[in-house]
Coordinates of C-alpha atoms in Angstrom, one line a residue:
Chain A
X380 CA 9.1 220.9 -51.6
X381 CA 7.9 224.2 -53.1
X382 CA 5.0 222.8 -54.5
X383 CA 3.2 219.5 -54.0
X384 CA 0.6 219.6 -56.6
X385 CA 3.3 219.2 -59.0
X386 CA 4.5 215.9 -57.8
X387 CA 4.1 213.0 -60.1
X388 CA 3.8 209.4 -57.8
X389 CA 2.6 207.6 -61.4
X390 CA 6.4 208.6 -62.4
X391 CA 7.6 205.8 -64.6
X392 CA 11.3 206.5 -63.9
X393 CA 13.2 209.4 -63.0
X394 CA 15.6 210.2 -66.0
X395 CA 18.9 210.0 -63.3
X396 CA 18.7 207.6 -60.4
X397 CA 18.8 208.5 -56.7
X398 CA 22.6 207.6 -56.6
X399 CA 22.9 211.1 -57.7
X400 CA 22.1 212.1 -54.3
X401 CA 24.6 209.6 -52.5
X402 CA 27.6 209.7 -55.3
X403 CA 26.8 213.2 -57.0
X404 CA 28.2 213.4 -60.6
X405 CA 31.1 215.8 -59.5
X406 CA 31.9 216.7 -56.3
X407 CA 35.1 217.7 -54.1
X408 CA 36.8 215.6 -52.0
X409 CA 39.6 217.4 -50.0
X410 CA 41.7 220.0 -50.5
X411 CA 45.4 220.1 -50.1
X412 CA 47.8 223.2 -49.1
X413 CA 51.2 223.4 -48.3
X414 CA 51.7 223.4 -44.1
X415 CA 48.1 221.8 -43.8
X416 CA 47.9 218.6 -45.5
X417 CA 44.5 217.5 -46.8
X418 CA 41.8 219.0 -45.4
X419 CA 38.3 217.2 -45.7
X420 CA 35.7 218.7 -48.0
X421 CA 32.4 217.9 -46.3
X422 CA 30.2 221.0 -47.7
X423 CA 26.5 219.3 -48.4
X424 CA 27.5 216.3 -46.5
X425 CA 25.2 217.2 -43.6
X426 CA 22.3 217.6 -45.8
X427 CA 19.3 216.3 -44.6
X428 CA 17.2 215.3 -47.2
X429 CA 13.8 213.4 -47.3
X430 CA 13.6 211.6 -50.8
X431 CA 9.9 210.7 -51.5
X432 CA 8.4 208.3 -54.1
X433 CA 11.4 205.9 -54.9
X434 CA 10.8 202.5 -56.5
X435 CA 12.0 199.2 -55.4
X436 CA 14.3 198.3 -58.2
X437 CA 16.2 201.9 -56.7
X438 CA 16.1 201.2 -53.5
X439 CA 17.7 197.4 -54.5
X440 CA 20.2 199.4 -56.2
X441 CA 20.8 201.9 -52.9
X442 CA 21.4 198.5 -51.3
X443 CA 23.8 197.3 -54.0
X444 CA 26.0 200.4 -54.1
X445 CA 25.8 200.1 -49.8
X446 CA 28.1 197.0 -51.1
X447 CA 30.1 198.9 -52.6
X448 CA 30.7 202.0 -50.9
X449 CA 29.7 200.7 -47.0
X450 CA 31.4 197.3 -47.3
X451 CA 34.7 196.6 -47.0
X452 CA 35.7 199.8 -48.1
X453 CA 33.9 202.3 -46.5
X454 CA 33.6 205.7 -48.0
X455 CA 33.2 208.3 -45.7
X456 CA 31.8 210.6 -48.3
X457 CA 28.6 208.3 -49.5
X458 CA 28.2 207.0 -45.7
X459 CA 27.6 211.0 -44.3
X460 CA 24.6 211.3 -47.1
X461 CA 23.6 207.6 -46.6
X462 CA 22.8 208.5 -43.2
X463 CA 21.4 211.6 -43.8
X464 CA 18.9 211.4 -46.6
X465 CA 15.4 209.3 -45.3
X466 CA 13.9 207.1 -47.8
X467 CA 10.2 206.9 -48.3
X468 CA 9.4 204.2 -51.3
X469 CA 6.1 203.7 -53.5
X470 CA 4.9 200.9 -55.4
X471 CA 4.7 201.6 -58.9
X472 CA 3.4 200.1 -62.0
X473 CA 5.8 198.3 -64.6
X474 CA 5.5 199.4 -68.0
X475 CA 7.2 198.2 -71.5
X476 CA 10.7 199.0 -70.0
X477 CA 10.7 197.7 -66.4
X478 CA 12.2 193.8 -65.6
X479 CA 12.9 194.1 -62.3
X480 CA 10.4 191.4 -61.7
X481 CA 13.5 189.6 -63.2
X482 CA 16.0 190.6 -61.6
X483 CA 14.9 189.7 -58.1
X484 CA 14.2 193.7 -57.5
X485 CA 11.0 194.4 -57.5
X486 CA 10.2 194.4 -53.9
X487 CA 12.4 196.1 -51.2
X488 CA 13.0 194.7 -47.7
X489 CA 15.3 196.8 -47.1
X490 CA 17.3 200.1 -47.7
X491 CA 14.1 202.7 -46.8
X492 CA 12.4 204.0 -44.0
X493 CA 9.0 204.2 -45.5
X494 CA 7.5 202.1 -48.2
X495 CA 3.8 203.0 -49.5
X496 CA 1.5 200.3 -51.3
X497 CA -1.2 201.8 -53.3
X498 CA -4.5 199.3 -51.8
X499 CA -6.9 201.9 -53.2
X500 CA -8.2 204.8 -51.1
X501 CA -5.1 204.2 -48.9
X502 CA -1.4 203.7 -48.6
X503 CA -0.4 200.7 -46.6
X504 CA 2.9 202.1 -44.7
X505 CA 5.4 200.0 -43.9
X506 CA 7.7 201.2 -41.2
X507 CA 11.2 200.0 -42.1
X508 CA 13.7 202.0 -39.5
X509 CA 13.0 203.7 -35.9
X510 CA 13.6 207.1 -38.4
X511 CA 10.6 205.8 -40.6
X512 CA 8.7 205.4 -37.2
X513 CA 9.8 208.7 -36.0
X514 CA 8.3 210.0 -39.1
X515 CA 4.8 208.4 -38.7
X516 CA 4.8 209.6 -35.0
X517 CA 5.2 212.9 -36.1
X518 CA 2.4 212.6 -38.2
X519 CA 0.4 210.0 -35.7
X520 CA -3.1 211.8 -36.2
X521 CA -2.6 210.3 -39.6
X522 CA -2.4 207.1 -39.7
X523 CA -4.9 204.6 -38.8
X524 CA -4.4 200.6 -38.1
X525 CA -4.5 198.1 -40.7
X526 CA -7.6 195.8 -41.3
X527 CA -8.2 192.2 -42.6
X528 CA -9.6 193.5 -45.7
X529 CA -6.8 196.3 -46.2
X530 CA -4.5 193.1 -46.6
X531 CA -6.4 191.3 -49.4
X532 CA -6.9 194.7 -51.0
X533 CA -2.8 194.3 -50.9
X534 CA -2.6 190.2 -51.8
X535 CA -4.8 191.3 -54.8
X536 CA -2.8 194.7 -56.1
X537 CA 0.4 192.4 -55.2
X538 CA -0.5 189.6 -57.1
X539 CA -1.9 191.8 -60.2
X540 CA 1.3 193.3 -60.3
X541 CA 3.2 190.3 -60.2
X542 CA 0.9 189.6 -63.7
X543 CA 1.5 192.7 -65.3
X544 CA 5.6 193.1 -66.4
X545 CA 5.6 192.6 -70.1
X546 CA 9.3 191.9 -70.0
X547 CA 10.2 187.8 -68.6
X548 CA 14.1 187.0 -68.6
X549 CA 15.1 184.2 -66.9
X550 CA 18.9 185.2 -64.7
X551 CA 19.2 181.8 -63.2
X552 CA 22.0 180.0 -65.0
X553 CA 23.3 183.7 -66.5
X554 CA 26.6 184.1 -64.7
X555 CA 27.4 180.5 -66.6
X556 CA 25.8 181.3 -69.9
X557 CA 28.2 184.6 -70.0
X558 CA 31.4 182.3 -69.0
X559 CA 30.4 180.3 -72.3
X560 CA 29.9 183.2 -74.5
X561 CA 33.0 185.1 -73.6
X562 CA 34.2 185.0 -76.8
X563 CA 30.4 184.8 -78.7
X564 CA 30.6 187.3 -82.1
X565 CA 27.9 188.9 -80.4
X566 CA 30.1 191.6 -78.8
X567 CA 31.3 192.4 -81.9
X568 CA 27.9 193.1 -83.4
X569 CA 27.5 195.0 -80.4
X570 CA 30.3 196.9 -80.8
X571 CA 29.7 198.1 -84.6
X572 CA 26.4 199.2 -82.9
X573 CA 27.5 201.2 -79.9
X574 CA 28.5 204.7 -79.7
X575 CA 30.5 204.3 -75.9
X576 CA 28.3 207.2 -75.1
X577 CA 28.0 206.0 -71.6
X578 CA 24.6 207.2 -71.3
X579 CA 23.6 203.4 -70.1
X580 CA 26.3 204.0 -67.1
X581 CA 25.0 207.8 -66.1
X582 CA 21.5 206.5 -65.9
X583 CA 22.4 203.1 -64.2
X584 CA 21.5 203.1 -60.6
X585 CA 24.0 200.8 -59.5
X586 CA 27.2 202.7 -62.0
X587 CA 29.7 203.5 -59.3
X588 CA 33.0 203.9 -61.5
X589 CA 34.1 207.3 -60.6
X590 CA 37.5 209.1 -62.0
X591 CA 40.0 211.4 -59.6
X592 CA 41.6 214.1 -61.0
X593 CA 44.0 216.8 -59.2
X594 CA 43.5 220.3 -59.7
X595 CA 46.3 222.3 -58.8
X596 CA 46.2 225.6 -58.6
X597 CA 50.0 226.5 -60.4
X598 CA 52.6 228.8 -58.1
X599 CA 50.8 228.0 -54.5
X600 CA 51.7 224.3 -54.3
X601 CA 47.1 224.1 -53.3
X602 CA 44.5 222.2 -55.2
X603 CA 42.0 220.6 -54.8
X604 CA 41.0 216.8 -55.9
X605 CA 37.7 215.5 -57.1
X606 CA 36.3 212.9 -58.5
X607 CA 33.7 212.5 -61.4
X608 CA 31.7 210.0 -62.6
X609 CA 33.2 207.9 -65.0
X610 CA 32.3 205.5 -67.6
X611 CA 33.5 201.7 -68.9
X612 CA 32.3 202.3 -72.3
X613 CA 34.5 205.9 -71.9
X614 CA 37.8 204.8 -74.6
X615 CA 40.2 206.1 -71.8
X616 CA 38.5 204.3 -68.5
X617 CA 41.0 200.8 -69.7
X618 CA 43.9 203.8 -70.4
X619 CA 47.1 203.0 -68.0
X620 CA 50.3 204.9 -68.4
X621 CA 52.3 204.8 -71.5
X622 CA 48.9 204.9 -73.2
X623 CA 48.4 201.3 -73.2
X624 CA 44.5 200.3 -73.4
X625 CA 43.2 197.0 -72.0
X626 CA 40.1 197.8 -73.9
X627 CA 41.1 199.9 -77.1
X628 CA 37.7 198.5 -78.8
X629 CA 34.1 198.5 -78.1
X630 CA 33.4 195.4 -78.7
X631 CA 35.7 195.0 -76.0
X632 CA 34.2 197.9 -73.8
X633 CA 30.6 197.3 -74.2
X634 CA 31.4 193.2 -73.1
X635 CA 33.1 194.0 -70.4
X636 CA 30.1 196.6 -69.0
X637 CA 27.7 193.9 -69.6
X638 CA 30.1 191.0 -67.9
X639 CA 31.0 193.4 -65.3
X640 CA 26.9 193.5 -64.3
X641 CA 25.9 190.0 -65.0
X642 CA 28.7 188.0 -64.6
X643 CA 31.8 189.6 -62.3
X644 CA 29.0 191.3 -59.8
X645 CA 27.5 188.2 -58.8
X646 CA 31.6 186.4 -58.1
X647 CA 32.0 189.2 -56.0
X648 CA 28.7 189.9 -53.7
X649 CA 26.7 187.4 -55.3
X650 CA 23.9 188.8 -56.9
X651 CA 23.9 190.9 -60.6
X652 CA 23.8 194.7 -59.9
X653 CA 21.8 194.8 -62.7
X654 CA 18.1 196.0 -60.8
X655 CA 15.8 196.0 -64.8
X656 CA 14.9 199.3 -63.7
X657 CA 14.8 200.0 -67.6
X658 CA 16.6 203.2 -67.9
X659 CA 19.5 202.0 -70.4
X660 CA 17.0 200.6 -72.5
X661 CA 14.5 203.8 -72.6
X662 CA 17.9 206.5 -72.8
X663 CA 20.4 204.5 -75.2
X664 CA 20.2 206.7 -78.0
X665 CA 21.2 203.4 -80.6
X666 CA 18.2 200.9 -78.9
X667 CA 20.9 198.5 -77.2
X668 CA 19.1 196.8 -74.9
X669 CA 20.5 194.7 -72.2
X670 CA 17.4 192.4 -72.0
X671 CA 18.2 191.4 -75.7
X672 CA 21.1 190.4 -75.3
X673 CA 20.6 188.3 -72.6
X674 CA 18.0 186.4 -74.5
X675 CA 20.7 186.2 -77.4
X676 CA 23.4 184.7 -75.4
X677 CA 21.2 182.8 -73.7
X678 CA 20.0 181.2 -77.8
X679 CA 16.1 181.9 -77.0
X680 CA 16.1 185.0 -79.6
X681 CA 18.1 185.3 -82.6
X682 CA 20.8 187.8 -82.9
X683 CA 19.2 191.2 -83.9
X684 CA 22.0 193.6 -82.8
Chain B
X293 CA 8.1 195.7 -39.5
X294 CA 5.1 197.9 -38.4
X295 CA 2.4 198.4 -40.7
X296 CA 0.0 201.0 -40.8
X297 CA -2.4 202.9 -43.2
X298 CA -2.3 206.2 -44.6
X299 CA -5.6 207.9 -46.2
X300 CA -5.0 209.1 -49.8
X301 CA -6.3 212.4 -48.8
X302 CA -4.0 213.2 -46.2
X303 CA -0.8 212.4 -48.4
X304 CA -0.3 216.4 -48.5
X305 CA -0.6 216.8 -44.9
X306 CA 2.1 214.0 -44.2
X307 CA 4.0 215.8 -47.2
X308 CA 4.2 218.7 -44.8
X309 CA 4.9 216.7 -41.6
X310 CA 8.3 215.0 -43.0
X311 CA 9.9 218.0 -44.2
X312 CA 10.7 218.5 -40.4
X313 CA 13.0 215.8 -41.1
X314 CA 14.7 217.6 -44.2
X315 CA 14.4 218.8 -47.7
X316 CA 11.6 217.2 -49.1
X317 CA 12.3 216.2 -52.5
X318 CA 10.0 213.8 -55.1
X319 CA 9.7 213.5 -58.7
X320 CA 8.1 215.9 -61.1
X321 CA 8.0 216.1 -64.6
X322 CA 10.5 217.8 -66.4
X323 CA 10.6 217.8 -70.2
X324 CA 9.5 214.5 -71.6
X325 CA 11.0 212.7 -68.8
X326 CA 10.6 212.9 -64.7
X327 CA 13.4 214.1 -62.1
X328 CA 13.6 214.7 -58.6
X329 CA 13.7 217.7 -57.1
X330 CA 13.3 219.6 -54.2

């Protein structure tokens, strides 16, 4: 860190999420040349990295993507950084974007190795891995033990927090609501509104879709293959060959981002990798926001697309 | 878990004691918007 002064822990949001540290927009993943094979790119993969100041809707989402790319099948690439970038979290405050609070997200158990509550003149520090500890060893001198009243100075911030999202949305029965609505003219309004930009997907913390491409270097029979992040609102992300498209429209694109949060996320690990951490309502430069529309399937607001 | 308690004051300090562990990066402002960097 060049200069701490400059660091901003009231941060609302950072404009790209941390997955930008653990699935970089670009990157390299092998190279190929004729006697040789494939030959592993692991430049940057040994990185160690100490990311300070990250919310609990993005740590949910480092969890969710752990799903993804640490489940059942593994990538080698985002498991390397995974293990070497520490995590230290710190509450935050929700403003007019933020509905994590509704999406289950707003409080991390998991996924860092530091988490910091503000309780006034102090940070309560909780110590989530032996690397977390390591770190508050190192720094021992420090720290101090927690008190009695240092915890209802946290049950009170806690609670007043709790009190303070300005954005409710009830998820319960969602997965069901979106089955019913599958063929709702909402999409369509949506649709006529949306640019497929796929700014919602680049500022998404939990976005994985990534595309491969080859790039050969002509006459040596070498290249090199990477992969990029990718979009579902992007016209050719649905594009097979012979230039069929499973979703040529988008109406069709935009449902199936939304279904593919909401609805097909929770089939498959059993939760919505939506985390309300706000960003594709604050970036989408046409105001679609996702909370919206949930209320508008859902019949408690009036379509307003 | 294990809890402890960190003076405000001596965030700076602690800064300095975890970049042992790596790059420290955290967000700053940028624009009109925030970004982390190291």
């Amino acid at each position: 860190m060049s200069n701490w002064s400059e660091v901003r822990l009231d941060y609302t949001r950072t404009i790209l999420p941390p997955k930008k540290y653990f699935l970089p927009p670009q990157e390299t993943l092998f190279r190929y040349e004729p006697g040789q094979g494939y030959v592993p790119f692991r430049e940057g993969l040994n990185q160690h990295i100490v990311l300070f100041g990250l919310h609990a809707c993005d740590i949910y989402a480092l969890n969710i993507l752990d799903r993804v790319f640490a489940g059942k099948y593994p990538d080698p690439y985002y498991q390397a950084r995974r293990k070497n970038i520490l995590i230290i979290g710190i509450d935050c405050i929700p403003d007019e974007h933020c509905f994590c609070r509704s999406m289950r997200a707003d409080f991390a158990d998991k996924g860092f190795d530091l988490f910091f509550y503000d309780i006034g003149d102090y940070y309560l520090t909780f110590i989530g891995t032996s690397r977390g500890d390591d770190m508050v060893q190192a720094g021992s001198a420090l720290f101090e033990p927690v008190s009695a009243a240092d915890v209802e100075e946290y049950k009170l911030r806690s609670a007043r927090k709790r009190g303070s999202f300005q954005i409710d949305v009830d998820i319960r029965d969602l997965p069901e609501i979106f089955e019913l609505q599958y063929q709702s003219g909402i999409w369509d309004a949506f649709g006529e509104k949306c640019l497929c930009c796929g700014t919602c997907s680049m500022v998404c913390p939990t976005c994985y879709c990534f595309d491969v491409r080859d790039e050969v270097e002509f006459g040596s029979g070498s290249g090199t293959r990477t992969r990029h992040w990718d979009s579902c609102l992007f016209a050719s992300h649905a594009e097979v060959a012979g230039g069929e498209n499973f979703r040529k429209t988008r109406a069709a694109r935009i449902k199936y981002r939304f279904y593919h949060k909401q609805r097909g996320f929770v089939a498959e690990y059993g939760r919505p990798s939506c985390v309300g951490c706000g960003r594709c309502l604050s970036a989408c430069p046409v105001g679609i926001d996702i909370v919206q529309a949930i209320r508008q399937l859902q019949g408690v607001q009036h379509a307003s697309v | 878990m294990k809890i402890q308690k960190l003076a405000k004051g001596n965030l700076n300090r602690f800064a300095s004691v975890v970049q042992q562990f790596g790059e420290l990066h955290a967000p700053v402002a940028q624009n009109t918007g925030f970004v982390s960097s190291p």
